[in-house]
C-alpha positions as MATLAB code, in Angstrom:
seq = 'MLIRTLSVLECTKILTANRVARLACTKDGQPYVVPVHYAYADNHLYAFSMPGKKIDWMRANPLVSVQIDEHGEGRGWKSVVVDGRYEELPDRIGHKLERDHAWTLLSKHADWWEPGALKPVTPPVSDSTPHVFFRILVEQVSGREARE';
ca = [
     113.126  104.640   80.072;
     113.919  102.456   83.020;
     110.910  102.411   85.670;
     111.628  101.038   89.015;
     109.546  100.576   92.164;
     110.486  102.991   94.968;
     111.220  101.534   98.709;
     109.070  102.802  101.455;
     111.924  104.723  102.862;
     112.361  106.308   99.376;
     108.571  107.332   99.382;
     108.773  108.901  102.843;
     111.768  110.866  101.808;
     109.749  112.434   98.706;
     106.654  112.962  101.120;
     109.065  114.702  103.489;
     110.839  117.052  100.835;
     107.781  118.218   98.953;
     104.919  120.562  100.018;
     102.254  120.335   97.165;
     100.073  117.056   96.603;
      97.139  116.372   94.603;
      94.360  115.126   96.865;
      91.585  112.478   95.220;
      88.421  112.017   97.114;
      84.925  110.544   95.977;
      81.467  110.903   96.622;
      78.675  108.667   95.239;
      81.192  107.403   92.823;
      82.501  110.732   91.353;
      86.147  111.354   91.792;
      87.413  114.852   92.619;
      91.174  115.901   92.675;
      92.360  119.060   94.010;
      95.911  120.619   95.021;
      96.879  120.719   98.621;
      99.762  122.076  100.551;
     100.871  119.810  103.166;
     103.535  118.987  105.705;
     104.487  115.224  106.628;
     105.295  113.803  110.159;
     104.633  110.903  111.995;
     102.920  108.869  109.264;
     100.377  111.417  108.366;
     100.031  114.352  105.965;
      98.879  117.563  107.563;
      96.816  120.031  105.469;
      94.646  122.875  105.775;
      91.503  124.346  103.959;
      88.662  126.530  103.861;
      85.233  124.702  104.251;
      83.894  123.699  100.795;
      83.711  120.543   98.319;
      86.746  118.528   99.548;
      85.932  118.763  102.876;
      82.139  118.051  102.208;
      83.359  114.933  100.353;
      86.239  113.744  102.775;
      83.677  114.150  105.514;
      81.313  111.887  103.536;
      83.758  109.348  102.865;
      87.156  109.582  104.867;
      89.098  107.257  102.324;
      91.425  109.566   99.733;
      94.141  108.989   97.771;
      97.336  111.594   97.643;
      99.560  111.837   94.895;
     103.221  113.665   94.861;
     105.594  114.028   91.933;
     108.932  115.507   91.588;
     110.546  116.126   88.209;
     114.262  114.659   87.371;
     116.625  115.152   84.829;
     115.384  115.135   81.167;
     112.304  113.180   81.226;
     112.901  111.296   84.616;
     110.382  111.725   87.476;
     109.228  110.276   90.822;
     105.778  109.507   91.800;
     104.346  108.725   95.114;
     100.710  107.726   95.794;
      99.463  107.426   99.399;
      96.196  105.682  100.230;
      94.712  106.938  103.499;
      92.355  108.060  105.658;
      90.981  111.650  106.446;
      90.917  113.048  109.945;
      89.599  116.405  110.882;
      91.308  118.452  113.594;
      88.362  120.508  114.964;
      88.939  123.310  117.332;
      87.615  121.549  120.337;
      88.747  119.734  123.492;
      90.581  116.617  122.914;
      91.949  117.672  119.376;
      94.022  120.965  120.615;
      97.374  119.101  120.755;
      96.944  117.668  117.272;
      95.658  120.899  115.985;
      98.559  122.783  117.317;
     101.028  119.968  116.032;
      99.643  120.718  112.455;
      99.631  124.380  112.555;
     103.258  124.250  114.071;
     104.352  121.880  110.908;
     102.692  123.820  108.326;
     103.621  127.178  109.194;
     107.257  126.377  109.167;
     106.872  126.813  105.188;
     106.312  130.110  103.552;
     102.753  130.511  102.106;
     101.498  127.303  103.616;
      97.832  128.491  103.636;
      97.867  128.432   99.925;
      95.924  127.270   98.039;
      93.475  126.960  101.104;
      92.669  130.703  100.336;
      93.105  133.054  103.568;
      95.784  132.940  105.897;
      94.435  131.682  109.440;
      94.577  133.995  112.378;
      97.340  133.402  114.613;
      96.511  131.223  116.934;
      93.240  129.895  115.404;
      90.211  130.861  117.519;
      86.926  128.990  117.223;
      84.079  130.808  116.155;
      86.198  133.556  114.496;
      87.490  131.341  111.578;
      86.128  128.872  109.347;
      89.375  127.345  108.721;
      89.908  123.501  108.822;
      92.767  121.602  109.781;
      93.043  117.907  108.914;
      95.482  115.213  108.410;
      95.763  111.877  106.179;
      96.835  108.860  107.959;
      98.935  107.111  105.684;
      97.795  103.840  105.340;
      99.764  102.664  102.298;
     102.445  104.308  100.184;
     103.822  103.119   97.047;
     105.952  104.669   94.366;
     107.764  104.823   91.261;
     110.916  106.409   89.332;
     111.627  106.840   85.845;
     115.224  107.546   84.370;
     116.382  107.657   80.920;
];
């Protein structure tokens, strides 16, 4: 196997081309990893979730890592890791444009609300839905590729 480091541009192409990632967060020294659907734009990963463990943990500690991978020919693969910061996009004044942007990006893809649970109502309305839209600011990105 030949393993090489991916350039930032190659990593960005992988972030743009994929929709499912593994989100890692920590609280009190305990790691937690969960799959999320996302959309990449403007140096952010946009996502959606129901309230729960990952949202609680990211509110307590906004530093997260995200991993995206692709399977290649034979035993080949590509993997990208993002180190970033959780930013919630609440349904409040001052966040409407960012929240609408997240909605627009995510809704371009079929079943974008999975595995977040229930599909949000169109458009999202405060007090009628517990859905949480958020984004991860990409602070650092790295990647590797393996070829036979």
